[in-house]
Structure formats: structure tokens, C-alpha cells
PDB file of C-alpha atoms in Angstrom:
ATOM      1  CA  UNK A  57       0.000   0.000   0.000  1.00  0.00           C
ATOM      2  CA  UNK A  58       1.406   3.360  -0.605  1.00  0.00           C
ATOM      3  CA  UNK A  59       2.582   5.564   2.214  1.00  0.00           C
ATOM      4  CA  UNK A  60       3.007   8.873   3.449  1.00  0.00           C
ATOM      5  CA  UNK A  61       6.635   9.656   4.815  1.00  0.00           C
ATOM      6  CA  UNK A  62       7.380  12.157   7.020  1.00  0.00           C
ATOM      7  CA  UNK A  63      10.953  13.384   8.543  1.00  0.00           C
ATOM      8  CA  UNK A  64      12.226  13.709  10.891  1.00  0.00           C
ATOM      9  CA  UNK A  65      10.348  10.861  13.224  1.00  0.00           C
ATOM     10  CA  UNK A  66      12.411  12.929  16.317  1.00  0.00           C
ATOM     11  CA  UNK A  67      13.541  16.186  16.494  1.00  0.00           C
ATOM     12  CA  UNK A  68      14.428  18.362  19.770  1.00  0.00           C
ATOM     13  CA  UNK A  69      14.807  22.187  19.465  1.00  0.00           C
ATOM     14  CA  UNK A  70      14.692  24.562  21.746  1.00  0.00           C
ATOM     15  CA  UNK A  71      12.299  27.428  22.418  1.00  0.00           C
ATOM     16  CA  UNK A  72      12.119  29.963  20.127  1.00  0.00           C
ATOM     17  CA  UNK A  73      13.658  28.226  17.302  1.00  0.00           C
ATOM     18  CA  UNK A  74      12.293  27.691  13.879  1.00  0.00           C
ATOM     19  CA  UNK A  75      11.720  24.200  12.653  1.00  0.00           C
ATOM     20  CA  UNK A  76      10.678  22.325   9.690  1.00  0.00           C
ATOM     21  CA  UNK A  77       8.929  19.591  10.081  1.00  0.00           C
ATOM     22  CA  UNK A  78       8.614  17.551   6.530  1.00  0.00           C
ATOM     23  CA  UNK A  79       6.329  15.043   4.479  1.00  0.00           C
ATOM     24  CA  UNK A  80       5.997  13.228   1.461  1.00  0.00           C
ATOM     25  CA  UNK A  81       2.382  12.846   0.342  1.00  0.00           C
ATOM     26  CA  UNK A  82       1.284   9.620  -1.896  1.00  0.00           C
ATOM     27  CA  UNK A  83       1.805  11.470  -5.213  1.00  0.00           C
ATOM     28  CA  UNK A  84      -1.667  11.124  -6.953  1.00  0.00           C
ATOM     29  CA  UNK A  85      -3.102  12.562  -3.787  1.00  0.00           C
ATOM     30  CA  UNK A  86      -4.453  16.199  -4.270  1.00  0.00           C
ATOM     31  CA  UNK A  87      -5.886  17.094  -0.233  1.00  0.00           C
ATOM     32  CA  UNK A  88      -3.043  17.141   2.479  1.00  0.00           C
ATOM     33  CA  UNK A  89      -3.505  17.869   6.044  1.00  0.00           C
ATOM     34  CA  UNK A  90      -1.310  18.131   9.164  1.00  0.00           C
ATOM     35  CA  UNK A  91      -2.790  17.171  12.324  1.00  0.00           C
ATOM     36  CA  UNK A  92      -0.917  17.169  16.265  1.00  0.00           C
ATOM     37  CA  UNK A  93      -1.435  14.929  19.100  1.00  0.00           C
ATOM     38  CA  UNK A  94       0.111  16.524  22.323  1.00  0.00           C
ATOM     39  CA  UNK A  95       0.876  13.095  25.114  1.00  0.00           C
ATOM     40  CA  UNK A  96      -2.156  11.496  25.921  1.00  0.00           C
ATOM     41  CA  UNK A  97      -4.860  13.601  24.167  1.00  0.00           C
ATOM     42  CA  UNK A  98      -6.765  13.549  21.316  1.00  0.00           C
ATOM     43  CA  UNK A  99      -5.387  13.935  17.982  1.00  0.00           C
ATOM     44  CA  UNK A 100      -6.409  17.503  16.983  1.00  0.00           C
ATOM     45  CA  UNK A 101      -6.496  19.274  13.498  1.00  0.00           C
ATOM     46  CA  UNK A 102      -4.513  21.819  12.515  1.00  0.00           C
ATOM     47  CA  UNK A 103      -4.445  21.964   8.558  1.00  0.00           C
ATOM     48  CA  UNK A 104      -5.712  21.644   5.656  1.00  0.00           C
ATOM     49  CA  UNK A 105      -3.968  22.460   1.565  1.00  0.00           C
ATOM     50  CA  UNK A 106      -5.824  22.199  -1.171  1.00  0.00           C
ATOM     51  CA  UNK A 107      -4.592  23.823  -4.533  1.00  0.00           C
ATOM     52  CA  UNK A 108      -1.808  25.235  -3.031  1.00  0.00           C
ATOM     53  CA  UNK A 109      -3.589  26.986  -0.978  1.00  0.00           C
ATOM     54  CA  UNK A 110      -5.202  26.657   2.717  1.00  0.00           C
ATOM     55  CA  UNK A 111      -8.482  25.192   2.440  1.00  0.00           C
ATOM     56  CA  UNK A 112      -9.079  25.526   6.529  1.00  0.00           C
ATOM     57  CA  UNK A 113      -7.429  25.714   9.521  1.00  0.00           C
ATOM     58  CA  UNK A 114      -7.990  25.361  12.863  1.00  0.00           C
ATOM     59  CA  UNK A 115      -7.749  27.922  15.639  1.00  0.00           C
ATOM     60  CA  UNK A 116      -4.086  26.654  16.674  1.00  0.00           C
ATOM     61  CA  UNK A 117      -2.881  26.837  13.587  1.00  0.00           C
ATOM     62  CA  UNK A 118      -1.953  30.468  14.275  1.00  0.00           C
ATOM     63  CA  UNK A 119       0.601  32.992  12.657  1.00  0.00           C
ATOM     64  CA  UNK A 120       3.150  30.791  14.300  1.00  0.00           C
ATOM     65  CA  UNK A 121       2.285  28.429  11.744  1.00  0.00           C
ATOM     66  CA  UNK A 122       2.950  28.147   8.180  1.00  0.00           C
ATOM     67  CA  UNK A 123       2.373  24.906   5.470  1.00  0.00           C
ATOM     68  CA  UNK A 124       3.810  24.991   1.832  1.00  0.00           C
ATOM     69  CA  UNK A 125       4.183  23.100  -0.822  1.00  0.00           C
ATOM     70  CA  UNK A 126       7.780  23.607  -2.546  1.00  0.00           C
ATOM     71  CA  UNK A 127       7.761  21.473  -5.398  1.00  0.00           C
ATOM     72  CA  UNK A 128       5.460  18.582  -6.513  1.00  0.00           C
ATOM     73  CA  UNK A 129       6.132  15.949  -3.869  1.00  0.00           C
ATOM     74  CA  UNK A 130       6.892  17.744  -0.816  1.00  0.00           C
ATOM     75  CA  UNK A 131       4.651  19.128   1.983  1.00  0.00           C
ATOM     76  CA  UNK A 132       6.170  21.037   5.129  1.00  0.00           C
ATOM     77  CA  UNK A 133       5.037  22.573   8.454  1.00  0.00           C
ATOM     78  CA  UNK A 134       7.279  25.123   9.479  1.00  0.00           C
ATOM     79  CA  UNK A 135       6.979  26.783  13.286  1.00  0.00           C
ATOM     80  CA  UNK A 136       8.565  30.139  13.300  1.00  0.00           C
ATOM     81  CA  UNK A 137       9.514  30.481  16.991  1.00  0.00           C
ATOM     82  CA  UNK A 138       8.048  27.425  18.822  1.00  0.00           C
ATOM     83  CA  UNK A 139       7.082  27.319  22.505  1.00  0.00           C
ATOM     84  CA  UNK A 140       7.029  24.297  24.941  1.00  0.00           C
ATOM     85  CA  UNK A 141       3.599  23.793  24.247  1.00  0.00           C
ATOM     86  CA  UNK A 142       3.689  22.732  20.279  1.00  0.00           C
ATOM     87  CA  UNK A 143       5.973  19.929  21.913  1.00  0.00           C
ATOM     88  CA  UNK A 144       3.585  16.749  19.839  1.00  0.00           C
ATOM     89  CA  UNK A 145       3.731  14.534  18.176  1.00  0.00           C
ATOM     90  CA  UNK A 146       3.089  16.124  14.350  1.00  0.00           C
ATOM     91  CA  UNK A 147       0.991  13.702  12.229  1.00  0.00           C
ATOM     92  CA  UNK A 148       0.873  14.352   7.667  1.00  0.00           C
ATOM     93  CA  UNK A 149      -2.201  12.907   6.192  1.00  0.00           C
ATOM     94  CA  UNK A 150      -3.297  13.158   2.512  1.00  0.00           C
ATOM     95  CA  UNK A 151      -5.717  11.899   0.414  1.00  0.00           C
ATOM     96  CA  UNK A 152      -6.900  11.611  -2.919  1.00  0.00           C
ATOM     97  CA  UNK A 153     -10.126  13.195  -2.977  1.00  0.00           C
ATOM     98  CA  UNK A 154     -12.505  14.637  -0.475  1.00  0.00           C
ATOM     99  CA  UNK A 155     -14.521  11.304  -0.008  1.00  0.00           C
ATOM    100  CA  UNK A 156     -11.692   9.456   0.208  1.00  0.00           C
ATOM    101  CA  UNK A 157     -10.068   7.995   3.225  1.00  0.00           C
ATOM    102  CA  UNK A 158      -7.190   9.926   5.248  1.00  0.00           C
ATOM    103  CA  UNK A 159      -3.389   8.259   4.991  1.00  0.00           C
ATOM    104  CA  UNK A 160      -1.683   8.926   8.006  1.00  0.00           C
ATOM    105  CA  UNK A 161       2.306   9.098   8.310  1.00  0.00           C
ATOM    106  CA  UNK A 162       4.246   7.541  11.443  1.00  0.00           C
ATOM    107  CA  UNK A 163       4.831  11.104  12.561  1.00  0.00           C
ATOM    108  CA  UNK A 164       6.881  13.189  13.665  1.00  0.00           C
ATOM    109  CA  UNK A 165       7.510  13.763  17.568  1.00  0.00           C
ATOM    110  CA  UNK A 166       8.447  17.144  18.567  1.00  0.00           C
ATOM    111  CA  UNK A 167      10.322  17.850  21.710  1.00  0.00           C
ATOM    112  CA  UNK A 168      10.458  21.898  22.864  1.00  0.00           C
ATOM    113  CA  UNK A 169      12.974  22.010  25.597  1.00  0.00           C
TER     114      UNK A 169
ATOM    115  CA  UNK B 206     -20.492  21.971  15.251  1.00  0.00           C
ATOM    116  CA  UNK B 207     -18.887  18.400  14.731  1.00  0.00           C
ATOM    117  CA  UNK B 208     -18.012  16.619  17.487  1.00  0.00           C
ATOM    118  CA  UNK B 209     -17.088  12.949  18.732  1.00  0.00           C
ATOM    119  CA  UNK B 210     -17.429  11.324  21.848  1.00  0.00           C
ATOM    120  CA  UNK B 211     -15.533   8.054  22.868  1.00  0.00           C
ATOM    121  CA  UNK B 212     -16.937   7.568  26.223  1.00  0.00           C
ATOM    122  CA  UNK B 213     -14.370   4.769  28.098  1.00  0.00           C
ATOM    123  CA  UNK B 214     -11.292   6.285  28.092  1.00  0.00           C
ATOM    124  CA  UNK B 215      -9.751   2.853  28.844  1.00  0.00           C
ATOM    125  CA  UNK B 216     -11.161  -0.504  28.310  1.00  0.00           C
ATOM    126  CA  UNK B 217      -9.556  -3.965  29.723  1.00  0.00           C
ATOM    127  CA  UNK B 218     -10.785  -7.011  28.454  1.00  0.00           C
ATOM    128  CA  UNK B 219      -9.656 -10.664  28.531  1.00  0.00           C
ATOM    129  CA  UNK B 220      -7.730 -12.169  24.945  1.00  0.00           C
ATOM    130  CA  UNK B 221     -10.444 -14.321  23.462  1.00  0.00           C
ATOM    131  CA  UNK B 222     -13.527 -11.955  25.113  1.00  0.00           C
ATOM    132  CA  UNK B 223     -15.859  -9.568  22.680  1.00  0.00           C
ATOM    133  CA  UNK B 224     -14.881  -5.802  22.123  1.00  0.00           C
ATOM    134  CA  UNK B 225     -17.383  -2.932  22.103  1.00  0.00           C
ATOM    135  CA  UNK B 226     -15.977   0.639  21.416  1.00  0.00           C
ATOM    136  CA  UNK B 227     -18.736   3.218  21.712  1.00  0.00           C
ATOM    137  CA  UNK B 228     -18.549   6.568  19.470  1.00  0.00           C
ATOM    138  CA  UNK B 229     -20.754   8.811  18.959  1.00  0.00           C
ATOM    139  CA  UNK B 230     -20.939  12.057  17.175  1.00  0.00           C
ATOM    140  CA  UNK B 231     -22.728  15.061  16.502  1.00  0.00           C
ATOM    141  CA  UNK B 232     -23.523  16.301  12.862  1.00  0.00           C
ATOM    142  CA  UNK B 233     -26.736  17.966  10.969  1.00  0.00           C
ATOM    143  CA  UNK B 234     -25.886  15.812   7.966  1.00  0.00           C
ATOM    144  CA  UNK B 235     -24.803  12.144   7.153  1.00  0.00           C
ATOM    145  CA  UNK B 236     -21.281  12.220   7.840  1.00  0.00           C
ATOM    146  CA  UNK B 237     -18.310   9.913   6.757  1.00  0.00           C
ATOM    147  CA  UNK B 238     -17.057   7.850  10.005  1.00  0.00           C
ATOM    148  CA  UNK B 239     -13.849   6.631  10.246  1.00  0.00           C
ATOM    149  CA  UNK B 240     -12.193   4.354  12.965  1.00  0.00           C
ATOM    150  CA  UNK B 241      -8.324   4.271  13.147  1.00  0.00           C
ATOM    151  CA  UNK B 242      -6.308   2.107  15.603  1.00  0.00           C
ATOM    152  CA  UNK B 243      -2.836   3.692  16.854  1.00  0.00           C
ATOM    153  CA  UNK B 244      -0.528   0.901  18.291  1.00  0.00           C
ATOM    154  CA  UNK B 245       2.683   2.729  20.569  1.00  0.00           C
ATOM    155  CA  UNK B 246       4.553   4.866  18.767  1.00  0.00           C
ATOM    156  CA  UNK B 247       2.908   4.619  15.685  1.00  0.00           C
ATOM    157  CA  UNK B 248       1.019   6.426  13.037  1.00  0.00           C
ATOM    158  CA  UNK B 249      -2.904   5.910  12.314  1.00  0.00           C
ATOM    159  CA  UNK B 250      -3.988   2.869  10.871  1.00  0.00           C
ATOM    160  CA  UNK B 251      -7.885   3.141   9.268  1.00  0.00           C
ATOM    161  CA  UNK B 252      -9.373   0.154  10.618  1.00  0.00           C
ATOM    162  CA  UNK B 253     -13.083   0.706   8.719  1.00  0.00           C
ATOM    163  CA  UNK B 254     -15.150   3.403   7.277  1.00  0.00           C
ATOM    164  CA  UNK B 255     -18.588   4.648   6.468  1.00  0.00           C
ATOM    165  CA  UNK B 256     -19.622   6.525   3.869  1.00  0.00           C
ATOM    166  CA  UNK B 257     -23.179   5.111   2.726  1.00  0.00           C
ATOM    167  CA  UNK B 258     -25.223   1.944   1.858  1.00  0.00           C
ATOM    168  CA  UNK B 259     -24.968  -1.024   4.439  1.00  0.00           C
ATOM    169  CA  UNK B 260     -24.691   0.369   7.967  1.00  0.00           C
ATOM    170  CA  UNK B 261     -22.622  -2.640   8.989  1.00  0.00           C
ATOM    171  CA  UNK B 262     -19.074  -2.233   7.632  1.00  0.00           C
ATOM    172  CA  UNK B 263     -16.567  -4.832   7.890  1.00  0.00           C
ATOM    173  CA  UNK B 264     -12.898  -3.695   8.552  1.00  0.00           C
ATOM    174  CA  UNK B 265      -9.642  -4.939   8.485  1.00  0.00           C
ATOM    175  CA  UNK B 266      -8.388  -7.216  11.776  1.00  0.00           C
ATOM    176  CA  UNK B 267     -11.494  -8.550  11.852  1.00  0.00           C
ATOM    177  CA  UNK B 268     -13.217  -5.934  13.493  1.00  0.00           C
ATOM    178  CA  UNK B 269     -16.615  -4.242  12.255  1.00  0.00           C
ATOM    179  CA  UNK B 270     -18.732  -1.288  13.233  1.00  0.00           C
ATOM    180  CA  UNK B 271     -22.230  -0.431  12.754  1.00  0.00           C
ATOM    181  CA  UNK B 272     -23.767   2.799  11.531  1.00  0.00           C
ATOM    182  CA  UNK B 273     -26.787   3.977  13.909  1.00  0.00           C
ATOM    183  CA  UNK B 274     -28.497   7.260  12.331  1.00  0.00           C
ATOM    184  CA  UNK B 275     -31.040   7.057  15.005  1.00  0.00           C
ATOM    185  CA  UNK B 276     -28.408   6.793  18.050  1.00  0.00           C
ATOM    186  CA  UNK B 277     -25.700   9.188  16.211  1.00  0.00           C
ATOM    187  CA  UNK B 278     -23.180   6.011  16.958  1.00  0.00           C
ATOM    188  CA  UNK B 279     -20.889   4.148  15.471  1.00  0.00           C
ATOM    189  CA  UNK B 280     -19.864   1.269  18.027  1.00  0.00           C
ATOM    190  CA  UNK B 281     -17.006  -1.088  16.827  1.00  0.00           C
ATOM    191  CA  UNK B 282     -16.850  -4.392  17.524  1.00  0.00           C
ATOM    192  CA  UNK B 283     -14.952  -7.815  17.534  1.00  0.00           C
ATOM    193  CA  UNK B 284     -16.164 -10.869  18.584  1.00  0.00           C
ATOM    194  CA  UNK B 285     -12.789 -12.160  19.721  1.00  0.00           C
ATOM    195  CA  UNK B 286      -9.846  -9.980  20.717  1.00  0.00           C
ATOM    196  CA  UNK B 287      -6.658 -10.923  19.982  1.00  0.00           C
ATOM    197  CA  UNK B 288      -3.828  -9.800  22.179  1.00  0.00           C
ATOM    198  CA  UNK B 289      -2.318  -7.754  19.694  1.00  0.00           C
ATOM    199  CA  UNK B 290      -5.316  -5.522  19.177  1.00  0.00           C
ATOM    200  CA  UNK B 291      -4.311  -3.598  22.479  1.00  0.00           C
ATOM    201  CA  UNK B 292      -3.870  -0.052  20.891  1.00  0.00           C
ATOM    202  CA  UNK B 293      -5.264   3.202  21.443  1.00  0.00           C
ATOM    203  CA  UNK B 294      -8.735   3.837  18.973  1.00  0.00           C
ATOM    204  CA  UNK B 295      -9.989   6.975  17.560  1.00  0.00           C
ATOM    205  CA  UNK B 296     -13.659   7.375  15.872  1.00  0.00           C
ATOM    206  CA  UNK B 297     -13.527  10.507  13.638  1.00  0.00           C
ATOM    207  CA  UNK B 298     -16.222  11.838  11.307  1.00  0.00           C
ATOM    208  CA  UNK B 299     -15.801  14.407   8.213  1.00  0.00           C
ATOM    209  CA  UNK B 300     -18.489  16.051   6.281  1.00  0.00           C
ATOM    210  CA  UNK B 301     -19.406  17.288   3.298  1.00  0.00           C
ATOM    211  CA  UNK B 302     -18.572  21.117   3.396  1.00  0.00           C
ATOM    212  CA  UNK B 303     -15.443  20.260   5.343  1.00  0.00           C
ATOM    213  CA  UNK B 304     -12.293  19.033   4.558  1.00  0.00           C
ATOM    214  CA  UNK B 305     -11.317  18.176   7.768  1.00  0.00           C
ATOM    215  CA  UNK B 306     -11.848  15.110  10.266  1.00  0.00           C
ATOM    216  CA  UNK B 307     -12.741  15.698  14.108  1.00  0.00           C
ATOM    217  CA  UNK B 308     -10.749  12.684  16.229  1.00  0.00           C
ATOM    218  CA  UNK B 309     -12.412  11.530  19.508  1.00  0.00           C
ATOM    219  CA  UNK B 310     -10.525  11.513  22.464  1.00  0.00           C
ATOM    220  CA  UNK B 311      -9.258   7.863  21.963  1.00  0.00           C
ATOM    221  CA  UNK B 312     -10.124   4.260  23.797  1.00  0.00           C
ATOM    222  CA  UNK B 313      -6.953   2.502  25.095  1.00  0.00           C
ATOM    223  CA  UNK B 314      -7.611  -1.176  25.315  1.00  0.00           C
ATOM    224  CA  UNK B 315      -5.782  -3.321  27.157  1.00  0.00           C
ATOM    225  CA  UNK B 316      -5.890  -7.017  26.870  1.00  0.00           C
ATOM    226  CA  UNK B 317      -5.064  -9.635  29.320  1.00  0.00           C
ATOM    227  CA  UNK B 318      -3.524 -12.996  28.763  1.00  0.00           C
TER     228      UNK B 318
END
């Protein structure tokens, strides 16, 4: 089945430092999504791209935030100056169409120190 | 607004026993239901989804779930749990006029030997 990759599956930065977090979508796939699950709790939406643009977002997905598109197969989350609290684990999801079903990556598991 | 409920936060039940994972969910229209397993450390895994037609869906693992319109719920089930299937499971539901999913706040099952 195909997958959606995401890298790093770790990364540790410190507050107020800008990282990239990074994700290969299944390549027919036009709808990609980011999603967060802080330690024990639900996993919340953050989101979603749609021709190359943001078709919604959620209400943490402030200016902090930021999703692009660079080239044809990558799709990245970037946090400008992140605080302890965006420590998650950060999960990339696309899929092919709207009624189609979500593909999740392994994640990626943030640590703000 | 959508919204799911998972009620049990955790749920312990003996290998061999039957599973029953309540969701339910909150949505003017017919929604698409989704339920995804997340084993430790892992990404999300659909088990099953619902979209329309027969409101018993059969999933992967051997699990199934069953559409109620009248309850709002979409219970999943297996008749016999294996000891593997102890994993942390999300219900989520998407809608027309969204593009994004709403997760519950999980089910961690446990399963004894």
C-alpha cells in the first residue's frame, strides 16, 4: 500500500527556534492535512492544503504556523519560533479526494525544551 | 459543530472476550465515520469506514462497526480480541462542506492474557 513519509520521526529544538517539520504525500493525492497529538490527548487538526492553498485551519494553527508546498512531492510545516507547548507529536495525512479515506504518516515527535 | 465522543477512556478485556468501542458524534448531515487504531509509537492505521449503503461495515483485523443514524453512533466491535489488538482507537467523522476530520478523544484497550 502506498505511504506517506514524514521526517524527521524525532527532532528536539529549543524554544524559540524555527523548525521544519517535513512530508511526502502519496503522489496522486491532491488534499493534504497536518494534524498534532500533544501526550495522551486527542489527535487535533490543525491543517488543511488544497490547490496550493489553505483550504481551513484550525484555531491553533496560528501565525506561528505556516504549510507549503515547494515542489510537486513535498509538503512542510514550518513553526517560526516554537514554545514548549507545540511539543507533539506532528501527524501528515493526505488523500486523494474529499470522499476518500485519510493516509496517516508515522509522525513526527516534537520535543520543545 | 462536529463533534465525537468516545466515552471509556480505557477498556480492559480478557484475549479471546468480545470488544465494544462506543462513538458517537454530533452532525446535521450524514457524515463519513472513520475508525483508526494507533498501536505505541505509531502512526494511524484506518481500521473501517462509512460513507453510505450497508450500515454494517466490515474492517480490516477482523473488526466491524455499525452505523446507527437514530443513536448518532458508530460502536465497533470484535467478537474475539486478539492480544495484539491492544492499541489506542480513535472514531472521527468528516463532512461534506469540510475538509477536515474531528478525532475523539481515543479508547486505550488493554488485553489480558
Amino acid at each position: 500500500e502506498p505511504e506517506v513519509t514524514q521526517t524527521p520521526s524525532h527532532q528536539v529544538t529549543q524554544m524559540g527556534q524555527e523548525v521544519i517539520l517535513r512530508c511526502v504525500p502519496i503522489s496522486n493525492h491532491l488534499y493534504f492535512y497536518w494534524y498534532r497529538q500533544i501526550l495522551g490527548q486527542k489527535v487535533e487538526f490543525l491543517v488543511s492544503f488544497y490547490n496550493n492553498e489553505i483550504s481551513e485551519k484550525s484555531e491553533i494553527f496560528d501565525d506561528q504556523f505556516s504549510v507549503e508546498r515547494p515542489d510537486g512531492s513535498n509538503f512542510t510545516l514550518k513553526i517560526r519560533s516554537t514554545k514548549l507547548e507545540d511539543s507533539a507529536m506532528y501527524f501528515c495525512a493526505s488523500r486523494l479526494s474529499r470522499g476518500e479515506k485519510l493516509f496517516f504518516g508515522s509522525g513526527t515527535q516534537l520535543s520543545v525544551l | 459543530a462536529q463533534s465525537v465522543t468516545q466515552p471509556d477512556i480505557h477498556i480492559t478485556v480478557s484475549e479471546g472476550a468480545s470488544l465494544e468501542l462506543r462513538c458517537n458524534y454530533s452532525y446535521g448531515a450524514t457524515p463519513y465515520l472513520f475508525w483508526y487504531v494507533q498501536s505505541p509509537g505509531q502512526g494511524l492505521q484506518l481500521l473501517l469506514k462509512y460513507f453510505s449503503g450497508d450500515t454494517l461495515v466490515q474492517g480490516i483485523k477482523g473488526f466491524e462497526a455499525e452505523f446507527k443514524r437514530s443513536q448518532s453512533s458508530f460502536n465497533l466491535r470484535k467478537p474475539s480480541v486478539h492480544w495484539s489488538d491492544a492499541a489506542e482507537y480513535f472514531c472521527a467523522v468528516g463532512a461534506e462542506g469540510t475538509y477536515k476530520y474531528i478525532f475523539g478523544t481515543g479508547t486505550r484497550l488493554k488485553v489480558l492474557a
